[in-house]
XYZ file of C-alpha atoms in Angstrom:
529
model
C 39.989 -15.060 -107.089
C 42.788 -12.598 -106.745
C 42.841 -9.850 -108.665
C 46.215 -8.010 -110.177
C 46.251 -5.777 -107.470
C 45.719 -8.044 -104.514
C 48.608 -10.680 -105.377
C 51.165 -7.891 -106.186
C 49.805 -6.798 -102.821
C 50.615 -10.338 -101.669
C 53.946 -10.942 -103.138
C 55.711 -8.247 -101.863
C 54.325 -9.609 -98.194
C 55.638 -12.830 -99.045
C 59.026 -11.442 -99.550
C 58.960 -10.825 -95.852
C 59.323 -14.360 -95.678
C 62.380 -15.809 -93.746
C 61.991 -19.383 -94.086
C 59.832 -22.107 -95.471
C 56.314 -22.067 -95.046
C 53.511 -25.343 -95.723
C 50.015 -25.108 -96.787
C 48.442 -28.327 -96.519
C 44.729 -28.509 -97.859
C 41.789 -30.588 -96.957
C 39.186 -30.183 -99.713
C 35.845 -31.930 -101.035
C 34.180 -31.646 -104.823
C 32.379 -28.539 -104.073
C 32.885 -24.772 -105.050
C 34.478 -23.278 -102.077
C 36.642 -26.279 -101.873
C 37.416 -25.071 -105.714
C 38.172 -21.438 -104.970
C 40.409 -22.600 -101.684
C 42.422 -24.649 -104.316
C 42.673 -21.802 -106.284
C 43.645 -19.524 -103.317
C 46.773 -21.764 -102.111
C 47.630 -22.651 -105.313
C 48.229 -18.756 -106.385
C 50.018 -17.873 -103.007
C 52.142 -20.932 -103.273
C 52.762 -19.336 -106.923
C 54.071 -16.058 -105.853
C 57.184 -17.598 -103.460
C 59.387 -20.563 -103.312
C 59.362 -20.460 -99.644
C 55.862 -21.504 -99.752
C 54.327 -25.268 -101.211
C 51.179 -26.314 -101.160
C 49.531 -29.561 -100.611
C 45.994 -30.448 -101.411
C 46.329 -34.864 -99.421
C 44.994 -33.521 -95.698
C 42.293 -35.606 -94.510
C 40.356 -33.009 -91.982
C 36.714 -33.557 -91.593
C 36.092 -29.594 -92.098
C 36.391 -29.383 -96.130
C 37.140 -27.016 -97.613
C 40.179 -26.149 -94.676
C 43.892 -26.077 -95.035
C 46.621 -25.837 -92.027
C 49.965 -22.754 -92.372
C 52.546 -24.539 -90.918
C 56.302 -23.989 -90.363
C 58.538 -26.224 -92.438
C 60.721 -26.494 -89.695
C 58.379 -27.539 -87.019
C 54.823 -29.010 -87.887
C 53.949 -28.886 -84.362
C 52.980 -25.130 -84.713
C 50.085 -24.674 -86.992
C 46.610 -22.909 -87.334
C 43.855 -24.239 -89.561
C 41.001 -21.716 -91.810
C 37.803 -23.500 -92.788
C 36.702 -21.934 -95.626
C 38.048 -18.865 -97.590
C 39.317 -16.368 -95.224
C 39.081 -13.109 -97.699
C 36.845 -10.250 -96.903
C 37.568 -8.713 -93.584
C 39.950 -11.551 -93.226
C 42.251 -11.147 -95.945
C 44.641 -8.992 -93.370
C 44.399 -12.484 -90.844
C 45.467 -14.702 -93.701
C 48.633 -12.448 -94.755
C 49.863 -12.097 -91.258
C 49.513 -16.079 -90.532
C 51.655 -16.671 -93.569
C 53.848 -13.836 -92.552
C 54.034 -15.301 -89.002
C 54.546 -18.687 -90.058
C 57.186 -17.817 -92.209
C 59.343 -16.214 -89.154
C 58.019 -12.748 -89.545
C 58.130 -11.166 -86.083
C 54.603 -9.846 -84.917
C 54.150 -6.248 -83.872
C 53.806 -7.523 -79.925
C 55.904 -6.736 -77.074
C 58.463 -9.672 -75.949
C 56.468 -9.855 -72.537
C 53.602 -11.124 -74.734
C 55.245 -13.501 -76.904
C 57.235 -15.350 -73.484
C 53.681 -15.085 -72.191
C 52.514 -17.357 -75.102
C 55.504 -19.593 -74.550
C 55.375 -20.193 -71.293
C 51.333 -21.145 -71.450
C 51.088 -24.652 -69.645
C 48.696 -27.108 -70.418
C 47.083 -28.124 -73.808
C 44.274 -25.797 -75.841
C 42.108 -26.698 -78.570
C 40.592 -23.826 -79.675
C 37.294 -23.661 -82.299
C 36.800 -19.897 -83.442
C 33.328 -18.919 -85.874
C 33.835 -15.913 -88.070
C 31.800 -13.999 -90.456
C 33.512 -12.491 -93.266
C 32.158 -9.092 -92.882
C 32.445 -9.011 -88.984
C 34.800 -6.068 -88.255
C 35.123 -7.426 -84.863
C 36.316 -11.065 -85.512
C 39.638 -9.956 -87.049
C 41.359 -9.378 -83.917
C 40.377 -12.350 -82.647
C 41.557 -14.363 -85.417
C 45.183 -12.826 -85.368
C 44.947 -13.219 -81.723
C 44.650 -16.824 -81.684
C 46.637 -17.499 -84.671
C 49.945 -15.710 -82.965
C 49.335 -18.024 -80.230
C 48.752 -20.977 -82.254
C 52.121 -20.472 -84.246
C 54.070 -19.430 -81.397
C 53.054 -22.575 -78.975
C 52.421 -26.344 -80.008
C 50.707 -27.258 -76.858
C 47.524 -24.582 -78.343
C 45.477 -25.787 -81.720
C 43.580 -23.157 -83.288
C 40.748 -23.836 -86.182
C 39.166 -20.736 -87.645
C 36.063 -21.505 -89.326
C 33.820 -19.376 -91.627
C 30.642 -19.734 -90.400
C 28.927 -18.959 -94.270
C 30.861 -21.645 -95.340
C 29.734 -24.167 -92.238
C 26.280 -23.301 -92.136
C 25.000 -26.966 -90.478
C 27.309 -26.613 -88.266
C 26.959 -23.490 -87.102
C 23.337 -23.986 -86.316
C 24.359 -27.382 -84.952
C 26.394 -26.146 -82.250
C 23.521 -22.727 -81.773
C 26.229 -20.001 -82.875
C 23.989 -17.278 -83.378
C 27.177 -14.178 -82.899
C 30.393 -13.968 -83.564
C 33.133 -13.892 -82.434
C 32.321 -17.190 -80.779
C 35.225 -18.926 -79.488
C 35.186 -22.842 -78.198
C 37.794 -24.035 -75.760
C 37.734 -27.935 -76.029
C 34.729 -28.511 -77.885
C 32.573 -26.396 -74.923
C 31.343 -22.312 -75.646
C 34.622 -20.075 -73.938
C 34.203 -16.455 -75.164
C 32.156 -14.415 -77.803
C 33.062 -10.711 -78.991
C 35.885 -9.197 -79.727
C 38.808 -9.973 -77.643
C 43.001 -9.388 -78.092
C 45.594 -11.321 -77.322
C 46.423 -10.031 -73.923
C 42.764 -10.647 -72.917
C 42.845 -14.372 -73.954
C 46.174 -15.357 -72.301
C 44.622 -13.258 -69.151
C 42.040 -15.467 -69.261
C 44.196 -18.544 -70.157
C 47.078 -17.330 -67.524
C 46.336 -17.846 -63.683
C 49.094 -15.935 -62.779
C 48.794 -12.710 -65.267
C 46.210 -10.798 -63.156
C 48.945 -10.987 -60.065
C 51.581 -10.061 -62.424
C 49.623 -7.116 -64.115
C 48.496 -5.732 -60.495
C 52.327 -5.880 -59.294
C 53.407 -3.918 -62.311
C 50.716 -1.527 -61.895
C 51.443 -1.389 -58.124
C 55.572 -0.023 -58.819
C 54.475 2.887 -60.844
C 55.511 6.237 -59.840
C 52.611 9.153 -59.441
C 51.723 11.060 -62.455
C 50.913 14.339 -63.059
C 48.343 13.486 -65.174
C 46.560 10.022 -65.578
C 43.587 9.712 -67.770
C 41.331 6.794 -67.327
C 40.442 5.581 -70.762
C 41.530 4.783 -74.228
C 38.953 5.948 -76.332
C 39.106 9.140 -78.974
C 38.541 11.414 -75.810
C 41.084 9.875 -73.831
C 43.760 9.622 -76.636
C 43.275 13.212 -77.342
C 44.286 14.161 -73.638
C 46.896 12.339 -73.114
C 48.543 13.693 -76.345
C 47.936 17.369 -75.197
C 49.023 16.702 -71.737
C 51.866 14.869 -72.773
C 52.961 17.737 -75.284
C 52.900 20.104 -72.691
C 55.607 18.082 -70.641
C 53.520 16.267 -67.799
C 54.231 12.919 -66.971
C 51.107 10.927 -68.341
C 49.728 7.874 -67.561
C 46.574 5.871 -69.658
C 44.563 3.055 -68.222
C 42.036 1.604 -70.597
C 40.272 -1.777 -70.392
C 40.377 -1.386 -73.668
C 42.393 0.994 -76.044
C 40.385 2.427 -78.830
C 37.124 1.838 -76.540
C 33.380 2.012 -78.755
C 35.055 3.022 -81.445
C 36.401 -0.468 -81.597
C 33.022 -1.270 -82.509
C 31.513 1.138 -84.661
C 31.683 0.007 -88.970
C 31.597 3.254 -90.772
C 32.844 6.402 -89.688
C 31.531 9.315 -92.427
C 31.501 12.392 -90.368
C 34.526 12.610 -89.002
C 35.907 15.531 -91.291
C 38.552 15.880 -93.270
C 38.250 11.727 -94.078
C 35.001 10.863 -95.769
C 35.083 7.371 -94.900
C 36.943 5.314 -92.304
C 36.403 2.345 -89.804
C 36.261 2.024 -86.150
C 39.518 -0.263 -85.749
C 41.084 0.895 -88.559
C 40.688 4.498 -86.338
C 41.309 3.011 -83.061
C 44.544 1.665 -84.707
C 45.560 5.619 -85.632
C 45.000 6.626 -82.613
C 46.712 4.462 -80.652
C 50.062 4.963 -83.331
C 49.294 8.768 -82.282
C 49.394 8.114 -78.686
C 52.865 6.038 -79.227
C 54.811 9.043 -80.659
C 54.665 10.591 -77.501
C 56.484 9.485 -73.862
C 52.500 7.999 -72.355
C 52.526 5.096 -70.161
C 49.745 3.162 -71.545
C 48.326 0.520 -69.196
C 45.768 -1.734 -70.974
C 42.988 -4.428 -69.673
C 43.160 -2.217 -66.563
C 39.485 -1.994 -65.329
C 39.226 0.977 -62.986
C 36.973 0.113 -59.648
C 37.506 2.910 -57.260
C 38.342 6.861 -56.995
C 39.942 8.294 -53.820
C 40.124 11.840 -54.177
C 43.142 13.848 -52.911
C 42.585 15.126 -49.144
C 43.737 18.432 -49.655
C 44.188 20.977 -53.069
C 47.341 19.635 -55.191
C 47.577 16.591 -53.540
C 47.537 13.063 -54.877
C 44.077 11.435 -56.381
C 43.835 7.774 -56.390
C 42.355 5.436 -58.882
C 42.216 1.333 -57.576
C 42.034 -1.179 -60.498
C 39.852 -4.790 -60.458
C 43.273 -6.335 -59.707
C 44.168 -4.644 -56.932
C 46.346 -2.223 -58.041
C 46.253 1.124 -57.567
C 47.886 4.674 -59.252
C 48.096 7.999 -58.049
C 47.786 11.300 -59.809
C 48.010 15.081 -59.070
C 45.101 15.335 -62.333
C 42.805 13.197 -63.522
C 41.245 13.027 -66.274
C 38.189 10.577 -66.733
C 37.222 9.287 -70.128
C 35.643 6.091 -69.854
C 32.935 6.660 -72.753
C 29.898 4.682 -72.884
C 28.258 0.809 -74.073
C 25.583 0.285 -75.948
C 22.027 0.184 -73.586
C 20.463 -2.929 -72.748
C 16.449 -3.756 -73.450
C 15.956 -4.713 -69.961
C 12.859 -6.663 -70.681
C 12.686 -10.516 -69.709
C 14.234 -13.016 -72.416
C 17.240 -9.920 -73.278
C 19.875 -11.709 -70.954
C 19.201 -15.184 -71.522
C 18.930 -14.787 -75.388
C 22.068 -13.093 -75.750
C 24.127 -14.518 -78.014
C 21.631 -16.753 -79.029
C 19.637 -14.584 -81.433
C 19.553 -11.479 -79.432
C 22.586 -9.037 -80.906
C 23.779 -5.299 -80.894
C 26.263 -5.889 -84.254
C 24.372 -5.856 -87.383
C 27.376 -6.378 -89.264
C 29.288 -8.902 -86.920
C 25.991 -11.074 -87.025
C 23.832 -10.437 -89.968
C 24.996 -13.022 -92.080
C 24.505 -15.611 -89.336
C 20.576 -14.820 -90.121
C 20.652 -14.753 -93.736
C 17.420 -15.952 -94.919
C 15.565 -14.938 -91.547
C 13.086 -13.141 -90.042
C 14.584 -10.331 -87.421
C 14.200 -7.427 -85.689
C 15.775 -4.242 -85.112
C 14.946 -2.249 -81.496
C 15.252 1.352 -82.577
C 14.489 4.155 -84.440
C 17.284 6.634 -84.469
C 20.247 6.558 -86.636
C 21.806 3.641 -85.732
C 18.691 1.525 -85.690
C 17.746 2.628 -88.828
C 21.290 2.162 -90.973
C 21.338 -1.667 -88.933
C 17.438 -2.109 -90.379
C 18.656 -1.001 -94.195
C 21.811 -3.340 -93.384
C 20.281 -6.133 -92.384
C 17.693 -5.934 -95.254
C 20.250 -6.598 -97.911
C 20.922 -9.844 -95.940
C 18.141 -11.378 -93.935
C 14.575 -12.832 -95.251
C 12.539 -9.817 -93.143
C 13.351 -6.819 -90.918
C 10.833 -5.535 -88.557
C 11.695 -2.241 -87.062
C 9.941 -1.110 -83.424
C 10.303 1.968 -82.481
C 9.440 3.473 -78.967
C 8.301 7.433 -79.910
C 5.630 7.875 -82.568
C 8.122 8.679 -85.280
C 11.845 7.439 -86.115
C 14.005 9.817 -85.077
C 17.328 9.238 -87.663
C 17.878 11.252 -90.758
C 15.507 11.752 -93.202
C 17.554 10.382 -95.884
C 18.130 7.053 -94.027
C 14.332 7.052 -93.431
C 13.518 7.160 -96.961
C 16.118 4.174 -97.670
C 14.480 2.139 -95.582
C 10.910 2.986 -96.452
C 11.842 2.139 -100.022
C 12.793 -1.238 -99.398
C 10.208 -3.979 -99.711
C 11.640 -6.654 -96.888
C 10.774 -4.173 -94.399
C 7.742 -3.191 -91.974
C 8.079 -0.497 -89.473
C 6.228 0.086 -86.229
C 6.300 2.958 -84.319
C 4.467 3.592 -80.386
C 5.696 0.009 -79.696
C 7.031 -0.813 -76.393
C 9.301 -3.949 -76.284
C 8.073 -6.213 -73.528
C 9.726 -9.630 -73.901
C 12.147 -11.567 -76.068
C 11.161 -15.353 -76.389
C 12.680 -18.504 -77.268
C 12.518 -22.155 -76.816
C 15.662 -22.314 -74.315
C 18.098 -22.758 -76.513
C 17.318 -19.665 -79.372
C 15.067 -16.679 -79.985
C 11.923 -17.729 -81.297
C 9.777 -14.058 -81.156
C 9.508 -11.309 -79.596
C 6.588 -9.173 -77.952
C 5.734 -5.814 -78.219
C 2.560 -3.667 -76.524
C 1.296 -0.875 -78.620
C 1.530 2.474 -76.637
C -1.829 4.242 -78.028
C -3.911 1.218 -77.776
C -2.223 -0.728 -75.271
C -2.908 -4.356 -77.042
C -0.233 -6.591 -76.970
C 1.315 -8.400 -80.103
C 3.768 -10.972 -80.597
C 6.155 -11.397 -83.443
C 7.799 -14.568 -84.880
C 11.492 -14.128 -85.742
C 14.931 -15.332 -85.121
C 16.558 -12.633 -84.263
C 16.654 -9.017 -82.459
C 18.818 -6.403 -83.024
C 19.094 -3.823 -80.222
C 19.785 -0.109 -80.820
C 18.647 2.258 -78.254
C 21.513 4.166 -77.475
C 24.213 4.753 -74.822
C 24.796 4.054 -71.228
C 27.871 5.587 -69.536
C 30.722 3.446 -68.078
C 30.467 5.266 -64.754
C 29.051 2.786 -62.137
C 32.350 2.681 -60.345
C 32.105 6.373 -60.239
C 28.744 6.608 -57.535
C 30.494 6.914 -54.294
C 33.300 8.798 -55.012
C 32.005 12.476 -54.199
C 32.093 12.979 -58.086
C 28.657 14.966 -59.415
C 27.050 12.345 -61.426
C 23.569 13.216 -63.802
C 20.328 11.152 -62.960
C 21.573 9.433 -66.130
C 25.020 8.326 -64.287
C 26.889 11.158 -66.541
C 29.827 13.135 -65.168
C 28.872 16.732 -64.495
C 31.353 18.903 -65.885
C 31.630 22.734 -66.568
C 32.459 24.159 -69.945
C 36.373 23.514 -69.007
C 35.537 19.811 -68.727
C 36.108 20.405 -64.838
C 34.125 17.774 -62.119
C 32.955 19.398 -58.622
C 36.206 17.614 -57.340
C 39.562 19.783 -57.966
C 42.011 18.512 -60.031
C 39.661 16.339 -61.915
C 38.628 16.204 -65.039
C 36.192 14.564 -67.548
C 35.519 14.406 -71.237
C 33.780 12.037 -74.189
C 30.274 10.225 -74.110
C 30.542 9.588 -69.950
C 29.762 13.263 -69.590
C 27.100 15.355 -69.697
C 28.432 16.967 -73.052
C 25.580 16.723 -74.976
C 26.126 15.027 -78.952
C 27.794 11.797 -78.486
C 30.072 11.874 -81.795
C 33.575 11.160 -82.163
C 34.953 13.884 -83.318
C 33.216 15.709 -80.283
C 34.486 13.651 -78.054
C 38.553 14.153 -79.203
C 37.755 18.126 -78.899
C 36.330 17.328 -75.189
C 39.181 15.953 -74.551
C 41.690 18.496 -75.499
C 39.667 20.897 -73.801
C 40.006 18.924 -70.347
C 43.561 18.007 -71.130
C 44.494 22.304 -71.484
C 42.272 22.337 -68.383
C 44.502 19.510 -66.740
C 47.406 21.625 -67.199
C 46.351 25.355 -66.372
C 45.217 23.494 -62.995
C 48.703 22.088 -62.000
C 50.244 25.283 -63.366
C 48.382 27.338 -60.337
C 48.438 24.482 -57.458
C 51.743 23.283 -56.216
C 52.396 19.776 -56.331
C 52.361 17.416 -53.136
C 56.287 17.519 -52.907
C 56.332 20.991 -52.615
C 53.198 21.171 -50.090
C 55.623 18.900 -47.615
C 58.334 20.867 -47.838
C 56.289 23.615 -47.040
C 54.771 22.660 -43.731
């Protein structure tokens, strides 16, 4: 199951090891319950600080529980064969069980601690979700590092009746005693924020004792690393807020055109840049949502950004980056469906549909790749597209037109997704040059029709915002407001690419300083009058 590589790979983790670890297995006559046997038995092989046990009497076979020797109490189960994309999750619960110390801060880990109450958690994966990762490691650091919280983390391949049972139809899915609690992807700070009462107060009070920057940028995607690095190199004091560090890019599979790396992934990027970011003296404030702008009364002076919680920080600069989400159908069904057949990961939720019929909304690059994805996978792939041509490369159009699961339809408006109240059942479509309407029985839609910028809490600030909600800026990144400052896929910049987007930023962060280099700072304006 493991090949030479991957357990020489896996013994020199399990030398990490600092005290005895338990694998206890729950297991039935069939293959995966063969190849989970053969899974424990080889890691059990490669330490004496691990054993294995194949007497647990779970319902969920195959499954087996990573325990502490030393306290049983603190355990999380797998239910099925966590490899794949969740080969990583499996070393660091065995590290973690094993008294490895996880790369968190001590404010999370007395966080976890001090949780009150008791939490059963149910989590669905897929094993090529690039998404579901972080949640598993998420709850599985919580799980070891508080008995009061029982985690099971079950492949949904592997759990098929069950998944359809219970109407998972995405993942991440996570169930909080036995009833539906969160889907998509999610860290540990955002689960104990939603577990914790008290960590909202605690974050806004935190937030609230901060000194004024020089510069803050509001964002943590590849734009807003980017400009806090280059205002940080040039000696500002710089502050980050993100809701979420690493932003889209968190969510995007295969990255081929960013050069000088021919191939990388979004998290796997996200996780670079945020390493980047920590080599340099930046005050990085995450799951802060901003709500508000104030900006400064008078030239130099201090701008003001208020957060959901409360909270507020003050800047001479600012530079926004808060990027963009992927752009909803709108049309009746969309909303309700979500989650339910209706998706916008291809490769979080394809193999959820294995077997079925779908549908992917979009013609243009991304569209496309999730129609020639999906193919591989599902029974049938319909692609509607608005214009009356696709629009993505030709290459990727001749992939798709070459394989044989796969009908496209082009001058088709999407007018409804349907189901029978608990799952997508169709969808409906008008044609554009004739204007009939058609209706197409499937299981599943795809959506993937571009970007919408984050910039709704933007509209009454005084900043110059496009008809499309994009910040205006000049070709120094600069807003009509002074001091302020915008770059990445919230802007009018046109090409919404990653690698774009981290040269946007510089720009506005060089733009950042040669503005407080010429205006004096609000200290000085006092002392002045």
């Amino acid at each position: 199951m493991l090949d030479a590589n991957l357990k020489q790979q896996l013994s020199q983790y399990l030398a990490m090891l600092r005290e005895p670890i338990e694998l206890v297995a729950s297991l039935g006559q069939d293959a995966k319950s063969a190849e989970t046997r053969e899974l424990l038995t080889t890691i059990a092989g490669l330490s004496d600080k691990v054993t294995a046990t194949f007497d647990g009497d779970d319902a969920r076979k195959p499954s087996f529980i990573i325990r502490r020797a030393s306290d049983a109490g603190a355990w999380v189960r797998f239910a099925g064969v966590p490899l794949g994309h969740e080969f990583t999750s499996l070393v660091l619960a065995l590290l973690w069980a094993g008294g490895h110390p996880p790369k968190v801060s001590d404010e999370v880990l007395a966080q976890i601690r001090g949780l009150e109450g008791s939490f059963d958690f149910e989590m669905y994966f897929s094993l090529s979700c690039h998404n579901c990762p972080d949640v598993v490691q998420a709850l599985t650091l919580i799980a070891l590092n508080n008995p009061h919280v029982t985690v099971t983390l079950i492949e949904g391949g592997a759990f098929q009746d069950e998944v359809e049972a219970r109407g998972v139809m995405a993942v991440p899915a996570v169930f909080l005693n036995g009833e539906m609690w969160a889907s998509g992807k999610m860290s540990a700070e955002e689960i104990l924020a939603k577990l914790d009462t008290g960590a909202d107060a605690r974050a806004a009070a935190k937030l609230a004792g901060k000194d004024p920057f020089e510069v803050l940028v509001i964002g943590g995607g590849p734009a807003g690393a980017s400009a806090a690095i280059y205002t940080a190199r040039k000696g500002f004091s710089t502050g980050l807020a993100a809701e979420r560090f690493g932003g889209q890019v968190q969510d995007t599979m295969g990255i081929e055109n960013f050069i000088s790396v021919p191939y990388t992934e979004g998290p796997k990027l996200a996780a670079a840049l945020e390493q980047h970011v920590k080599e340099y003296e930046i005050d990085v404030m995450n799951l802060a949502r901003a709500e508000q702008l104030i900006p400064a009364k008078e030239l130099g002076g201090y701008h003001e950004v208020v957060f959901t919680n409360g909270a507020s920080l003050k800047a001479r600069s600012l530079i926004l980056t808060t990027g963009a989400r992927w752009r909803n159908l709108g049309v009746p069904g969309e909303a309700e469906y979500r989650t339910k057949g209706v998706a916008y990961c291809p490769h979080c939720d394809g193999p959820l549909f294995k077997g079925k019929r779908v549908a992917v909304i979009g013609g243009g690059n991304s569209g496309v790749e999730a129609a020639i994805d999906l193919a591989n996978i599902v029974g049938h792939v319909t692609l509607i597209e608005f214009d009356p041509k696709l629009r993505a490369d030709q290459v990727l159009q001749d992939k798709l037109r070459s394989m044989s699961n796969v009908e496209i339809i082009v001058s088709a408006q999407t007018t409804e997704v349907t189901g029978d109240g608990e799952k997508v059942n169709g969808l409906s479509y008008k044609n554009r040059e004739t204007g009939g309407e058609k209706h197409i029985e499937l299981e599943g839609v795809f959506v993937q029709i571009g970007l919408v910028p984050n910039t709704e809490w933007l509209k009454n600030s005084g900043l110059a915002l496009s008809p499309r909600g994009e910040i205006m800026v000049d070709e120094k990144g600069a807003t009509n407001l002074p001091g302020v400052f915008a770059a990445g896929d919230a802007t009018t910049v046109p090409y919404k690419q990653i690698i774009i987007a981290m040269g946007e930023g510089s720009k506005a962060a060089l733009s950042a300083f040669d503005y407080l280099i010429r205006n004096e700072a609000p200290a000085e304006i006092a002392q002045a009058a």
